[in-house]
Amino acid sequence: MSGSPGSSGSNPRKFSEKIALHNQKQAEETRAFEQLMTDLTVSRVQFQKIQQLRLSQNRAQYYGGSLPNVNQIGNASTDFQ
């Protein structure tokens, strides 16, 4: 069981360094994921706003203008009787 003098003492250190690197990598991946989800949420909200704007513009084409004169509609229906 003769190893190099520093090998048995350096294993715990190497292990803790591997854990630290793993934790650092995981933190970076978590930040990247959170940034992606934030960007996705912002994009979805912008897309929904654009859709609502398009729908409201389309509705304005169909429902634009003045309202019909209800009195004239009522008088016209009595003419048919």
PDB file of C-alpha atoms in Angstrom:
ATOM      1  CA  MET A   1       0.000   0.000   0.000  1.00  0.00           C
ATOM      2  CA  SER A   2       2.728   2.367  -0.804  1.00  0.00           C
ATOM      3  CA  GLY A   3       1.492   5.265  -2.816  1.00  0.00           C
ATOM      4  CA  SER A   4       2.915   8.630  -3.495  1.00  0.00           C
ATOM      5  CA  PRO A   5       3.169  10.651  -0.331  1.00  0.00           C
ATOM      6  CA  GLY A   6       0.670  13.295  -1.319  1.00  0.00           C
ATOM      7  CA  SER A   7      -1.891  11.086  -3.074  1.00  0.00           C
ATOM      8  CA  SER A   8      -3.853   9.978  -0.025  1.00  0.00           C
ATOM      9  CA  GLY A   9      -4.069  13.508   1.328  1.00  0.00           C
ATOM     10  CA  SER A  10      -5.053  15.069  -1.985  1.00  0.00           C
ATOM     11  CA  ASN A  11      -8.035  12.814  -2.739  1.00  0.00           C
ATOM     12  CA  PRO A  12     -10.455  14.590  -0.412  1.00  0.00           C
ATOM     13  CA  ARG A  13      -9.263  17.892  -1.817  1.00  0.00           C
ATOM     14  CA  LYS A  14      -9.796  16.725  -5.390  1.00  0.00           C
ATOM     15  CA  PHE A  15     -13.202  15.388  -4.444  1.00  0.00           C
ATOM     16  CA  SER A  16     -14.228  18.702  -2.895  1.00  0.00           C
ATOM     17  CA  GLU A  17     -12.937  20.541  -5.980  1.00  0.00           C
ATOM     18  CA  LYS A  18     -15.038  18.261  -8.195  1.00  0.00           C
ATOM     19  CA  ILE A  19     -18.088  19.024  -6.057  1.00  0.00           C
ATOM     20  CA  ALA A  20     -17.365  22.749  -6.272  1.00  0.00           C
ATOM     21  CA  LEU A  21     -17.008  22.548 -10.063  1.00  0.00           C
ATOM     22  CA  HIS A  22     -20.212  20.526 -10.291  1.00  0.00           C
ATOM     23  CA  ASN A  23     -22.074  23.076  -8.147  1.00  0.00           C
ATOM     24  CA  GLN A  24     -20.685  25.943 -10.235  1.00  0.00           C
ATOM     25  CA  LYS A  25     -21.729  24.240 -13.473  1.00  0.00           C
ATOM     26  CA  GLN A  26     -25.182  23.513 -12.085  1.00  0.00           C
ATOM     27  CA  ALA A  27     -25.579  27.141 -10.976  1.00  0.00           C
ATOM     28  CA  GLU A  28     -24.586  28.350 -14.465  1.00  0.00           C
ATOM     29  CA  GLU A  29     -27.069  25.973 -16.091  1.00  0.00           C
ATOM     30  CA  THR A  30     -29.791  27.095 -13.683  1.00  0.00           C
ATOM     31  CA  ARG A  31     -29.102  30.752 -14.522  1.00  0.00           C
ATOM     32  CA  ALA A  32     -29.184  29.959 -18.246  1.00  0.00           C
ATOM     33  CA  PHE A  33     -32.473  28.082 -17.833  1.00  0.00           C
ATOM     34  CA  GLU A  34     -34.037  30.913 -15.824  1.00  0.00           C
ATOM     35  CA  GLN A  35     -32.911  33.449 -18.441  1.00  0.00           C
ATOM     36  CA  LEU A  36     -34.396  31.303 -21.195  1.00  0.00           C
ATOM     37  CA  MET A  37     -37.701  30.974 -19.343  1.00  0.00           C
ATOM     38  CA  THR A  38     -37.787  34.736 -18.741  1.00  0.00           C
ATOM     39  CA  ASP A  39     -37.141  35.416 -22.426  1.00  0.00           C
ATOM     40  CA  LEU A  40     -39.812  32.882 -23.374  1.00  0.00           C
ATOM     41  CA  THR A  41     -42.350  34.513 -21.052  1.00  0.00           C
ATOM     42  CA  VAL A  42     -41.582  37.973 -22.430  1.00  0.00           C
ATOM     43  CA  SER A  43     -41.877  36.659 -25.993  1.00  0.00           C
ATOM     44  CA  ARG A  44     -45.202  34.993 -25.215  1.00  0.00           C
ATOM     45  CA  VAL A  45     -46.607  38.182 -23.684  1.00  0.00           C
ATOM     46  CA  GLN A  46     -45.439  40.231 -26.674  1.00  0.00           C
ATOM     47  CA  PHE A  47     -46.984  37.688 -29.061  1.00  0.00           C
ATOM     48  CA  GLN A  48     -50.304  37.826 -27.198  1.00  0.00           C
ATOM     49  CA  LYS A  49     -50.298  41.637 -27.306  1.00  0.00           C
ATOM     50  CA  ILE A  50     -49.634  41.582 -31.057  1.00  0.00           C
ATOM     51  CA  GLN A  51     -52.480  39.098 -31.572  1.00  0.00           C
ATOM     52  CA  GLN A  52     -54.870  41.229 -29.509  1.00  0.00           C
ATOM     53  CA  LEU A  53     -53.882  44.309 -31.480  1.00  0.00           C
ATOM     54  CA  ARG A  54     -54.485  42.508 -34.784  1.00  0.00           C
ATOM     55  CA  LEU A  55     -57.858  41.222 -33.578  1.00  0.00           C
ATOM     56  CA  SER A  56     -58.948  44.655 -32.444  1.00  0.00           C
ATOM     57  CA  GLN A  57     -57.907  46.146 -35.795  1.00  0.00           C
ATOM     58  CA  ASN A  58     -59.852  43.461 -37.659  1.00  0.00           C
ATOM     59  CA  ARG A  59     -62.929  44.046 -35.506  1.00  0.00           C
ATOM     60  CA  ALA A  60     -62.714  47.766 -36.135  1.00  0.00           C
ATOM     61  CA  GLN A  61     -63.066  47.102 -39.869  1.00  0.00           C
ATOM     62  CA  TYR A  62     -66.284  45.146 -39.381  1.00  0.00           C
ATOM     63  CA  TYR A  63     -67.836  47.102 -36.546  1.00  0.00           C
ATOM     64  CA  GLY A  64     -66.617  50.542 -37.510  1.00  0.00           C
ATOM     65  CA  GLY A  65     -68.933  53.382 -38.405  1.00  0.00           C
ATOM     66  CA  SER A  66     -72.077  54.698 -36.843  1.00  0.00           C
ATOM     67  CA  LEU A  67     -74.803  52.666 -35.205  1.00  0.00           C
ATOM     68  CA  PRO A  68     -78.019  52.080 -37.156  1.00  0.00           C
ATOM     69  CA  ASN A  69     -80.979  54.297 -36.421  1.00  0.00           C
ATOM     70  CA  VAL A  70     -83.265  52.030 -34.406  1.00  0.00           C
ATOM     71  CA  ASN A  71     -86.307  54.235 -35.043  1.00  0.00           C
ATOM     72  CA  GLN A  72     -85.930  53.834 -38.784  1.00  0.00           C
ATOM     73  CA  ILE A  73     -85.636  50.051 -38.453  1.00  0.00           C
ATOM     74  CA  GLY A  74     -88.852  49.956 -36.384  1.00  0.00           C
ATOM     75  CA  ASN A  75     -90.728  52.142 -38.875  1.00  0.00           C
ATOM     76  CA  ALA A  76     -89.543  50.058 -41.837  1.00  0.00           C
ATOM     77  CA  SER A  77     -90.856  46.844 -40.298  1.00  0.00           C
ATOM     78  CA  THR A  78     -94.385  48.308 -40.039  1.00  0.00           C
ATOM     79  CA  ASP A  79     -94.270  49.167 -43.753  1.00  0.00           C
ATOM     80  CA  PHE A  80     -93.984  45.492 -44.617  1.00  0.00           C
ATOM     81  CA  GLN A  81     -97.087  44.493 -42.709  1.00  0.00           C
TER      82      GLN A  81
END
